[in-house]
Coordinates of C-alpha atoms in Angstrom, one line a residue:
M1 CA 112.0 109.0 104.1
K2 CA 113.8 109.2 107.4
K3 CA 112.1 107.9 110.5
K4 CA 112.5 109.1 114.1
I5 CA 113.4 106.2 116.4
I6 CA 111.3 106.6 119.6
F7 CA 110.2 104.3 122.4
I8 CA 108.0 101.4 121.6
G9 CA 106.7 98.8 124.0
M10 CA 107.5 95.1 123.5
L11 CA 105.0 92.6 122.3
V12 CA 105.4 89.4 120.4
V13 CA 102.7 89.1 117.7
T14 CA 102.1 86.2 115.3
G15 CA 101.1 86.7 111.7
C16 CA 97.8 85.8 110.3
F17 CA 99.2 83.6 107.6
L18 CA 101.9 81.1 108.5
F19 CA 104.2 79.9 105.7
P20 CA 106.1 76.6 106.1
E21 CA 109.8 76.9 106.5
R22 CA 111.7 76.1 103.4
S23 CA 115.1 76.8 102.0
M24 CA 115.2 79.7 99.5
S25 CA 117.7 80.2 96.7
Q26 CA 120.1 83.1 96.8
T27 CA 117.5 85.3 95.0
T28 CA 113.7 85.3 95.1
T29 CA 111.2 86.3 92.5
S30 CA 108.8 87.6 95.1
P31 CA 107.9 91.2 94.5
F32 CA 107.1 92.0 98.2
G33 CA 109.3 93.9 100.5
V34 CA 109.3 96.4 103.4
S35 CA 111.6 99.3 104.1
M36 CA 112.8 99.3 107.7
H37 CA 115.4 100.9 110.0
L38 CA 116.8 97.8 111.6
N39 CA 120.2 99.3 112.6
G40 CA 118.8 101.3 115.6
G41 CA 115.9 101.9 118.0
E42 CA 113.0 99.6 118.6
E43 CA 113.1 98.0 115.2
Y44 CA 116.6 96.8 116.1
N45 CA 115.5 95.8 119.7
H46 CA 112.5 93.8 118.3
I47 CA 114.6 91.6 116.0
P48 CA 113.8 88.8 115.4
E49 CA 110.1 89.2 116.2
N50 CA 109.5 91.7 113.4
L51 CA 111.4 89.6 110.9
R52 CA 109.2 86.5 111.8
M53 CA 106.2 88.7 111.2
L54 CA 107.5 89.7 107.8
R55 CA 108.0 86.1 106.8
A56 CA 104.6 85.1 108.1
A57 CA 103.0 87.8 105.9
G58 CA 104.7 86.4 102.7
I59 CA 107.1 89.4 102.6
R60 CA 110.5 88.3 101.3
W61 CA 112.6 91.5 101.0
V62 CA 114.0 93.8 103.6
R63 CA 115.4 97.3 102.8
T64 CA 117.5 98.6 105.7
D65 CA 120.2 101.3 105.8
F66 CA 123.9 100.4 105.6
S67 CA 124.8 104.0 106.4
W68 CA 128.3 105.3 106.4
S69 CA 128.3 106.9 109.8
A70 CA 126.9 103.7 111.3
V71 CA 130.0 101.7 110.4
E72 CA 132.8 104.3 110.5
G73 CA 133.3 106.9 113.2
P74 CA 135.5 108.5 114.1
Q75 CA 137.3 108.5 110.8
G76 CA 139.3 105.3 110.3
V77 CA 137.5 103.4 113.1
W78 CA 135.2 100.7 111.8
H79 CA 132.5 98.8 113.7
F80 CA 130.2 96.2 112.1
D81 CA 128.7 94.6 115.1
V82 CA 125.2 96.0 114.6
L83 CA 125.1 95.3 110.9
D84 CA 126.5 91.8 111.4
R85 CA 123.6 91.0 113.7
V86 CA 121.0 92.6 111.4
V87 CA 122.3 90.6 108.4
A88 CA 122.5 87.4 110.3
E89 CA 119.0 87.7 111.6
I90 CA 117.6 88.5 108.2
Q91 CA 119.4 85.4 106.8
K92 CA 117.9 83.2 109.5
Q93 CA 114.4 84.1 108.2
E94 CA 115.6 83.4 104.6
L95 CA 114.8 87.0 103.6
Q96 CA 116.6 89.0 100.9
I97 CA 118.3 92.3 101.6
L98 CA 118.3 95.6 99.7
A99 CA 121.0 97.6 101.3
P100 CA 121.1 101.4 100.7
L101 CA 124.6 102.9 100.8
L102 CA 124.0 106.4 101.9
Y103 CA 124.6 109.8 103.6
N104 CA 127.6 111.8 104.4
A105 CA 130.2 111.3 107.1
P106 CA 131.1 114.4 109.2
W107 CA 134.6 114.4 107.9
A108 CA 133.6 113.9 104.2
T109 CA 130.6 116.2 103.4
P110 CA 129.3 116.1 100.8
A111 CA 130.3 112.6 99.8
Y112 CA 130.5 113.3 96.1
K113 CA 133.4 115.8 96.8
H114 CA 135.2 113.2 98.9
L115 CA 135.0 110.2 96.6
D116 CA 138.1 108.5 97.9
A117 CA 136.7 108.4 101.5
W118 CA 133.3 107.4 100.2
L119 CA 134.7 104.6 98.1
T120 CA 136.7 103.3 101.0
Y121 CA 133.4 102.9 102.9
V122 CA 131.7 101.3 99.9
E123 CA 134.6 98.8 99.5
K124 CA 134.7 97.9 103.2
V125 CA 130.9 97.3 103.4
V126 CA 130.5 95.5 100.0
T127 CA 133.5 93.3 100.6
R128 CA 132.3 92.3 104.0
Y129 CA 128.7 91.4 102.9
K130 CA 129.0 90.5 99.2
D131 CA 128.1 86.8 99.9
K132 CA 125.0 87.8 101.9
V133 CA 123.7 91.0 100.2
Q134 CA 123.1 91.0 96.5
C135 CA 121.3 94.3 96.0
W136 CA 122.8 97.7 96.7
E137 CA 120.8 101.0 96.4
I138 CA 123.0 104.1 96.0
W139 CA 121.8 106.9 98.3
N140 CA 118.2 107.9 99.2
E141 CA 116.1 110.6 97.8
P142 CA 118.9 112.9 96.4
N143 CA 116.2 115.1 94.9
L144 CA 115.2 116.3 98.4
Y145 CA 117.2 119.5 99.2
P146 CA 118.4 120.2 101.8
R147 CA 117.2 117.1 103.6
F148 CA 119.3 114.5 101.8
W149 CA 121.4 116.4 99.3
D150 CA 123.3 119.7 99.6
Q151 CA 122.1 121.3 96.3
R152 CA 118.8 121.6 94.6
N153 CA 118.2 119.7 91.3
D154 CA 121.8 118.4 91.4
A155 CA 121.5 115.2 89.3
A156 CA 124.9 115.7 87.8
N157 CA 126.8 115.3 91.1
Y158 CA 124.5 112.4 92.1
V159 CA 125.5 110.6 88.8
L160 CA 129.1 111.3 89.6
L161 CA 128.7 109.5 92.9
L162 CA 126.6 106.7 91.3
K163 CA 129.1 106.1 88.5
A164 CA 132.1 105.7 90.9
T165 CA 130.0 103.5 93.3
Y166 CA 128.7 101.3 90.6
R167 CA 132.2 100.6 89.3
K168 CA 133.5 99.9 92.8
I169 CA 130.7 97.4 93.5
K170 CA 131.1 95.6 90.2
E171 CA 134.8 95.3 90.8
I172 CA 134.2 93.6 94.1
A173 CA 131.0 91.6 93.2
P174 CA 130.4 91.5 89.4
D175 CA 127.0 89.8 89.8
A176 CA 125.7 92.4 92.4
I177 CA 122.6 94.4 91.5
V178 CA 123.0 98.1 91.7
V179 CA 119.8 100.2 92.2
H180 CA 119.5 103.9 91.4
A181 CA 118.6 106.0 94.4
G182 CA 114.9 106.0 95.0
M183 CA 113.6 109.5 94.4
A184 CA 111.0 111.2 96.5
G185 CA 107.9 111.1 94.3
I186 CA 108.4 110.6 90.6
P187 CA 110.3 113.9 89.8
M188 CA 110.4 113.7 86.0
E189 CA 112.7 116.8 85.6
Y190 CA 115.3 115.4 88.0
I191 CA 115.0 111.9 86.5
E192 CA 115.6 113.2 83.0
Q193 CA 118.6 115.2 84.2
S194 CA 120.0 111.9 85.7
F195 CA 119.4 110.0 82.4
A196 CA 120.9 112.9 80.4
E197 CA 124.0 112.7 82.6
G198 CA 124.4 109.1 81.6
S199 CA 123.2 107.4 84.8
G200 CA 121.6 104.6 82.7
R201 CA 124.9 102.9 82.3
F202 CA 125.5 102.7 86.0
F203 CA 122.4 101.0 87.5
D204 CA 120.7 97.7 87.0
K205 CA 117.3 98.7 88.5
F206 CA 115.6 102.1 88.7
S207 CA 113.7 103.1 91.8
V208 CA 111.3 105.8 92.9
H209 CA 109.2 106.5 96.0
P210 CA 105.8 107.4 94.6
Y211 CA 104.1 108.6 97.8
R212 CA 100.6 110.0 97.5
S213 CA 97.9 111.0 100.0
C214 CA 95.1 108.8 98.8
M215 CA 93.7 106.3 96.2
D216 CA 90.1 106.9 96.9
T217 CA 89.1 108.6 93.7
W218 CA 89.3 107.7 90.0
E219 CA 91.4 110.8 89.5
A220 CA 94.0 109.6 92.0
T221 CA 93.9 106.1 90.7
D222 CA 94.4 107.2 87.1
L223 CA 97.2 109.6 88.1
F224 CA 99.1 106.8 89.8
C225 CA 98.9 104.6 86.7
E226 CA 99.7 107.5 84.4
D227 CA 102.8 108.4 86.4
I228 CA 104.1 104.8 85.9
D229 CA 103.4 105.1 82.2
K230 CA 105.2 108.5 82.0
L231 CA 108.2 107.1 83.8
R232 CA 108.4 104.2 81.4
A233 CA 108.1 106.5 78.4
L234 CA 111.0 108.6 79.7
M235 CA 113.1 105.5 80.2
A236 CA 112.3 104.4 76.7
K237 CA 113.4 107.9 75.4
Y238 CA 116.9 107.1 76.9
K239 CA 116.8 103.5 75.7
L240 CA 116.4 102.2 79.2
E241 CA 113.0 100.5 78.7
Q242 CA 114.5 97.0 79.5
K243 CA 115.5 98.0 83.0
D244 CA 113.0 97.1 85.8
I245 CA 111.4 99.7 88.1
W246 CA 111.3 99.2 91.8
F247 CA 109.3 101.1 94.3
T248 CA 111.7 101.1 97.2
E249 CA 109.4 103.1 99.4
M250 CA 105.6 103.4 99.2
G251 CA 103.2 104.0 102.0
I252 CA 100.7 106.2 103.7
S253 CA 100.6 107.6 107.3
T254 CA 97.8 106.9 109.7
M255 CA 98.3 110.2 111.4
T256 CA 94.8 111.5 112.0
G257 CA 95.7 114.3 109.7
V258 CA 94.6 117.9 109.5
E259 CA 91.6 118.7 107.4
I260 CA 90.5 122.2 106.9
K261 CA 86.7 122.5 107.5
D262 CA 84.3 125.2 108.3
R263 CA 82.7 125.2 111.8
E264 CA 79.6 123.4 110.6
V265 CA 81.6 120.1 110.7
F266 CA 81.8 120.6 114.5
H267 CA 78.0 120.8 114.7
E268 CA 77.4 118.0 112.2
A269 CA 79.6 115.6 114.2
K270 CA 77.5 116.4 117.3
E271 CA 74.2 116.0 115.5
E272 CA 75.3 112.5 114.3
T273 CA 75.6 111.4 117.9
G274 CA 72.0 112.6 118.7
R275 CA 72.9 114.0 122.1
D276 CA 74.4 117.1 123.8
W277 CA 78.2 117.4 123.7
K278 CA 80.6 118.0 126.5
V279 CA 83.7 119.9 125.2
A280 CA 87.1 120.5 126.9
M281 CA 88.4 123.9 125.7
I282 CA 92.1 124.0 126.4
C283 CA 93.4 127.4 127.3
D284 CA 96.8 128.9 128.0
D285 CA 97.2 132.0 130.2
D286 CA 100.5 132.8 128.4
F287 CA 98.6 133.0 125.1
P288 CA 95.1 134.3 125.8
V289 CA 92.2 133.9 123.4
D290 CA 91.7 136.8 121.1
E291 CA 88.9 139.1 122.6
S292 CA 87.0 139.4 119.3
F293 CA 87.0 135.7 118.9
A294 CA 85.7 135.1 122.5
G295 CA 83.1 137.8 122.1
Q296 CA 81.7 137.1 118.6
I297 CA 82.9 133.9 117.0
L298 CA 83.1 131.5 120.0
P299 CA 79.3 131.6 120.7
A300 CA 78.7 130.4 117.2
F301 CA 80.8 127.4 117.8
F302 CA 79.0 126.5 121.0
P303 CA 75.2 127.2 120.7
A304 CA 72.6 125.3 122.8
G305 CA 73.6 121.6 123.2
F306 CA 77.2 122.2 124.0
Q307 CA 78.6 122.2 127.6
V308 CA 82.1 123.8 127.5
D309 CA 84.6 123.4 130.3
S310 CA 87.7 125.7 130.1
I311 CA 90.8 123.8 131.1
Q312 CA 94.2 125.4 131.6
I313 CA 97.1 123.5 130.0
P314 CA 98.8 122.6 133.3
N315 CA 95.6 120.9 134.4
V316 CA 95.1 118.7 131.3
Q317 CA 97.2 115.9 132.9
R318 CA 94.8 115.8 135.8
T319 CA 91.7 115.8 133.5
H320 CA 90.0 112.6 132.4
L321 CA 89.7 113.5 128.7
P322 CA 87.6 110.4 127.7
A323 CA 84.8 112.0 129.6
Y324 CA 84.6 114.7 126.8
D325 CA 83.1 114.3 123.4
A326 CA 85.7 116.6 121.9
V327 CA 88.7 118.7 122.8
F328 CA 88.8 122.2 121.4
F329 CA 91.7 124.7 121.1
P330 CA 90.7 128.3 120.5
P331 CA 93.0 130.5 118.4
S332 CA 96.1 131.8 119.9
D333 CA 99.5 132.7 118.6
P334 CA 101.1 130.2 118.3
F335 CA 98.7 127.2 118.4
P336 CA 99.2 125.5 121.8
L337 CA 100.2 122.1 120.5
H338 CA 103.2 123.6 118.9
I339 CA 104.5 125.2 122.1
N340 CA 103.6 122.5 124.7
Q341 CA 104.7 119.0 123.8
S342 CA 103.5 117.7 127.2
L343 CA 100.0 117.6 125.8
I344 CA 100.9 115.2 122.9
P345 CA 100.8 111.9 124.9
Y346 CA 97.4 112.6 126.4
L347 CA 95.8 113.8 123.2
T348 CA 97.3 110.8 121.3
R349 CA 95.7 108.3 123.7
Y350 CA 92.4 110.3 123.5
L351 CA 92.4 110.1 119.7
R352 CA 93.2 106.4 119.7
A353 CA 90.2 105.8 121.9
G354 CA 88.0 107.5 119.3
G355 CA 88.2 111.1 120.5
K356 CA 88.1 114.2 118.3
V357 CA 90.3 117.2 118.5
Y358 CA 89.6 120.6 116.9
Y359 CA 91.3 123.9 116.8
S360 CA 90.3 127.2 115.2
T361 CA 92.1 130.0 113.5
K362 CA 91.0 133.6 114.3
D363 CA 88.9 133.7 111.2
G364 CA 86.8 130.8 112.4
T365 CA 88.3 128.1 110.2
V366 CA 88.4 124.7 112.0
Y367 CA 91.2 122.2 111.8
Y368 CA 90.2 118.7 112.7
Y369 CA 92.0 115.6 114.0
G370 CA 90.2 112.4 114.6
D371 CA 89.0 109.0 113.3
A372 CA 92.2 107.1 114.1
V373 CA 90.4 103.8 113.5
E374 CA 89.1 105.0 110.1
K375 CA 92.6 106.2 109.2
E376 CA 94.0 102.7 109.8
A377 CA 91.2 101.1 107.9
N378 CA 92.0 103.5 104.9
Q379 CA 95.7 102.6 105.2
A380 CA 94.8 98.9 104.7
V381 CA 92.7 99.7 101.6
F382 CA 95.4 102.0 100.2
T383 CA 98.1 99.2 100.7
A384 CA 96.1 96.6 98.9
Q385 CA 95.2 98.9 96.0
T386 CA 98.7 100.2 95.4
I387 CA 100.4 96.8 95.6
L388 CA 97.9 95.3 93.1
L389 CA 98.2 98.2 90.7
S390 CA 102.0 98.0 91.0
L391 CA 101.8 94.3 90.0
R392 CA 99.5 95.1 87.1
F393 CA 101.8 97.8 85.8
G394 CA 104.9 95.7 85.9
I395 CA 106.7 97.0 89.0
E396 CA 109.2 94.3 89.9
R397 CA 109.6 95.1 93.6
Y398 CA 107.4 96.9 96.0
F399 CA 108.8 98.0 99.4
Y400 CA 106.2 99.3 101.8
Y401 CA 107.4 102.1 104.1
E402 CA 107.6 101.0 106.9
F403 CA 107.1 98.0 109.2
E404 CA 107.0 99.4 112.7
S405 CA 105.8 102.8 113.8
P406 CA 106.8 104.6 117.0
E407 CA 103.2 106.0 117.3
E408 CA 104.1 108.4 120.1
S409 CA 102.1 111.2 118.5
M410 CA 99.1 111.0 116.3
F411 CA 100.0 114.6 115.2
D412 CA 103.3 113.4 113.6
R413 CA 103.1 112.1 110.1
E414 CA 106.5 110.3 110.4
D415 CA 105.4 108.5 113.5
N416 CA 102.5 106.6 111.9
F417 CA 103.5 104.9 108.6
G418 CA 104.0 101.4 109.8
L419 CA 102.2 98.1 109.0
T420 CA 102.5 97.6 112.8
G421 CA 102.4 100.1 115.6
S422 CA 103.7 100.5 119.1
G423 CA 104.8 97.1 120.5
L424 CA 104.4 95.5 117.1
R425 CA 100.6 96.0 117.3
R426 CA 99.3 94.6 114.0
K427 CA 97.4 97.3 112.0
P428 CA 94.9 96.3 109.4
A429 CA 97.4 97.1 106.7
Y430 CA 99.6 94.2 107.9
D431 CA 96.7 91.8 107.3
A432 CA 96.0 93.4 103.9
Y433 CA 99.6 92.9 102.9
A434 CA 99.6 89.3 104.3
T435 CA 96.5 88.5 102.3
I436 CA 98.3 89.4 99.1
G437 CA 101.4 87.6 100.2
K438 CA 99.3 84.4 100.6
L439 CA 97.4 84.8 97.4
F440 CA 100.4 85.8 95.3
P441 CA 103.1 83.3 96.3
E442 CA 106.5 83.3 94.8
G443 CA 106.3 82.2 91.1
S444 CA 102.9 83.8 90.5
V445 CA 102.5 85.6 87.2
T446 CA 100.3 88.7 86.6
D447 CA 98.0 88.5 83.6
M448 CA 98.7 91.7 81.7
T449 CA 96.1 90.9 79.1
V450 CA 93.3 91.5 81.6
A451 CA 92.1 95.1 81.3
W452 CA 92.8 96.8 84.6
K453 CA 89.8 99.2 84.2
Q454 CA 86.4 97.5 83.5
K455 CA 82.9 99.1 84.0
D456 CA 84.1 101.6 86.7
C457 CA 86.0 98.8 88.5
C458 CA 89.7 98.0 88.9
V459 CA 90.6 94.4 88.0
V460 CA 93.9 92.6 88.5
S461 CA 94.3 88.9 87.8
W462 CA 97.2 86.4 88.1
Q463 CA 98.0 82.7 88.2
Q464 CA 99.6 81.0 91.1
P465 CA 102.5 78.6 90.3
D466 CA 100.0 75.6 90.4
G467 CA 97.8 77.4 87.8
L468 CA 95.1 78.6 90.2
R469 CA 93.6 81.8 88.9
V470 CA 93.0 84.7 91.3
W471 CA 91.0 87.9 90.6
A472 CA 91.1 91.1 92.6
V473 CA 88.4 93.7 92.0
W474 CA 87.5 97.0 93.6
T475 CA 86.2 100.5 92.8
P476 CA 88.0 103.6 94.1
E477 CA 84.8 105.7 94.8
G478 CA 82.3 104.1 97.1
A479 CA 80.5 100.8 97.1
R480 CA 78.4 99.9 94.1
Q481 CA 76.4 96.9 92.8
V482 CA 77.7 95.3 89.6
N483 CA 76.4 92.4 87.5
V484 CA 79.0 89.7 87.2
K485 CA 79.4 86.2 85.8
I486 CA 81.9 84.2 87.9
G487 CA 83.4 81.4 85.9
K488 CA 83.6 77.8 87.0
G489 CA 86.1 76.7 89.6
L490 CA 85.5 79.3 92.3
K491 CA 87.1 78.1 95.5
Q492 CA 86.6 81.0 97.8
A493 CA 86.0 84.8 98.0
L494 CA 87.9 86.9 100.5
N495 CA 87.9 90.5 101.5
H496 CA 91.1 92.6 101.5
L497 CA 91.9 91.4 105.1
G498 CA 91.7 87.7 104.1
E499 CA 88.3 87.1 105.7
T500 CA 86.0 84.7 103.9
L501 CA 82.9 86.0 102.1
P502 CA 80.7 82.9 102.2
S503 CA 77.8 84.6 100.4
V504 CA 79.8 84.8 97.1
T505 CA 79.4 81.6 94.9
E506 CA 79.5 80.7 91.2
A507 CA 75.8 81.4 91.2
T508 CA 76.3 85.0 92.4
G509 CA 75.0 87.4 89.7
T510 CA 75.3 90.7 91.6
L511 CA 78.4 91.6 93.5
E512 CA 78.9 94.6 95.8
I513 CA 82.2 96.1 94.8
K514 CA 83.9 98.4 97.3
P515 CA 87.1 100.4 97.6
S516 CA 88.4 97.5 99.8
V517 CA 89.5 94.7 97.5
T518 CA 87.5 91.6 96.9
Y519 CA 89.5 88.4 95.9
L520 CA 88.0 85.5 94.0
T521 CA 90.2 82.4 93.8
G522 CA 89.9 79.6 91.4
A523 CA 87.4 81.1 89.0
A524 CA 88.5 80.6 85.4
T525 CA 86.9 83.8 84.3
L526 CA 85.3 86.9 85.7
D527 CA 82.9 88.9 83.5
I528 CA 81.9 92.3 84.9
Q529 CA 78.8 93.5 83.0

């Protein structure tokens, strides 16, 4: 996934869990990482604050692009000052680097047809950083045409590039770890094409980017686990079952989203507040409202109990939007947000303050944006669930995408993936990741003998290096009461954000299990009845 680098304000934030400084070996067994874009924009400007936050959260791996065009340009002119600083700052925090080698140069496009030029770049970069970078990922999402590759379903030419790159890297640094490009999703057809072309001989780790929109149902949870099992079965078919799987990107956006609803959702939202609503209807003289909509459908949207103020687009900047319960866009062609970007900053601030934005198509279908706070809460739950299931299903490394979001627009999916937001504002997902980082320190071992699905609950358990047992339990679909027997030795119960749950003790016989994870530390056993 490629991020836009946009303005972010500066703020120094401390982590919620502080880890003592200690020297680390050249490699780490920690599974926790974050995918970043440290070679430009605000993530570069915020070094070293963001790296200190990573370390404070127990995150030990940083994936950041070592792109060709960033170090060579024009052709034959090399500049490493930015990467030198990035690598040095990462090393100061004793973090490990996964370095993707990627993308075409203007004079050598596509790279697989200009292998001599590509391999010169590979040689320059790997030679310069071989004592500081152990892991190299070859390209990014080559199954995405035309975004990152010039042909559709072109695994053969990707393997051509992978093979040449693998050999060059091993020639320079025999102990280096070469990672197959992370694919967008888990595209089984493309992956099998790659294996059939012989890629298995030219990577040490296999990676995918298994993005998905939610984990709030059993169907979604089962599908996530089944996808991992299917990938392992495919690797076994090609005798690659001994190679570890890395998720080099995984995350979910907190964009408020677009949900297709009928107009009743508009009325239901008002009824929940128990009062009349004041609505700002944004209009554009250049794109007038359809007459049939204004005469027939619009009255159905705003019966008694709604006060509607029509506001022309040029006047929005002078309007105090927080005074309105909702902002509404009537149908026009095209939809105003797509033709007037000047509205975005105002509506983004309005949404973050808890506002609601609606627009309608000519047939009366309503699209809804809102619940920014809820979206961030859901992101935290999603982050905990996917990390824990990844541990349980043997994923060796998990890199969350991404650390810092621009957050200029709540209507832009790419703007809102981060564990932190504008100015390194810590989102709940950061605390969810930090909680796991604290409870699963380096050297912890997941107990694969514990069934991950028990009595409509997900259960993951592990032992910390000192032998302390930790249990994580949740249910994807709503809160429910379950009968439990908590074994001896319980030290504490925590929610997914690391907050103590003092009411949970060894004597607890009934436990409320939620989609948000509950952690029990120290208990020798956990019996869900």
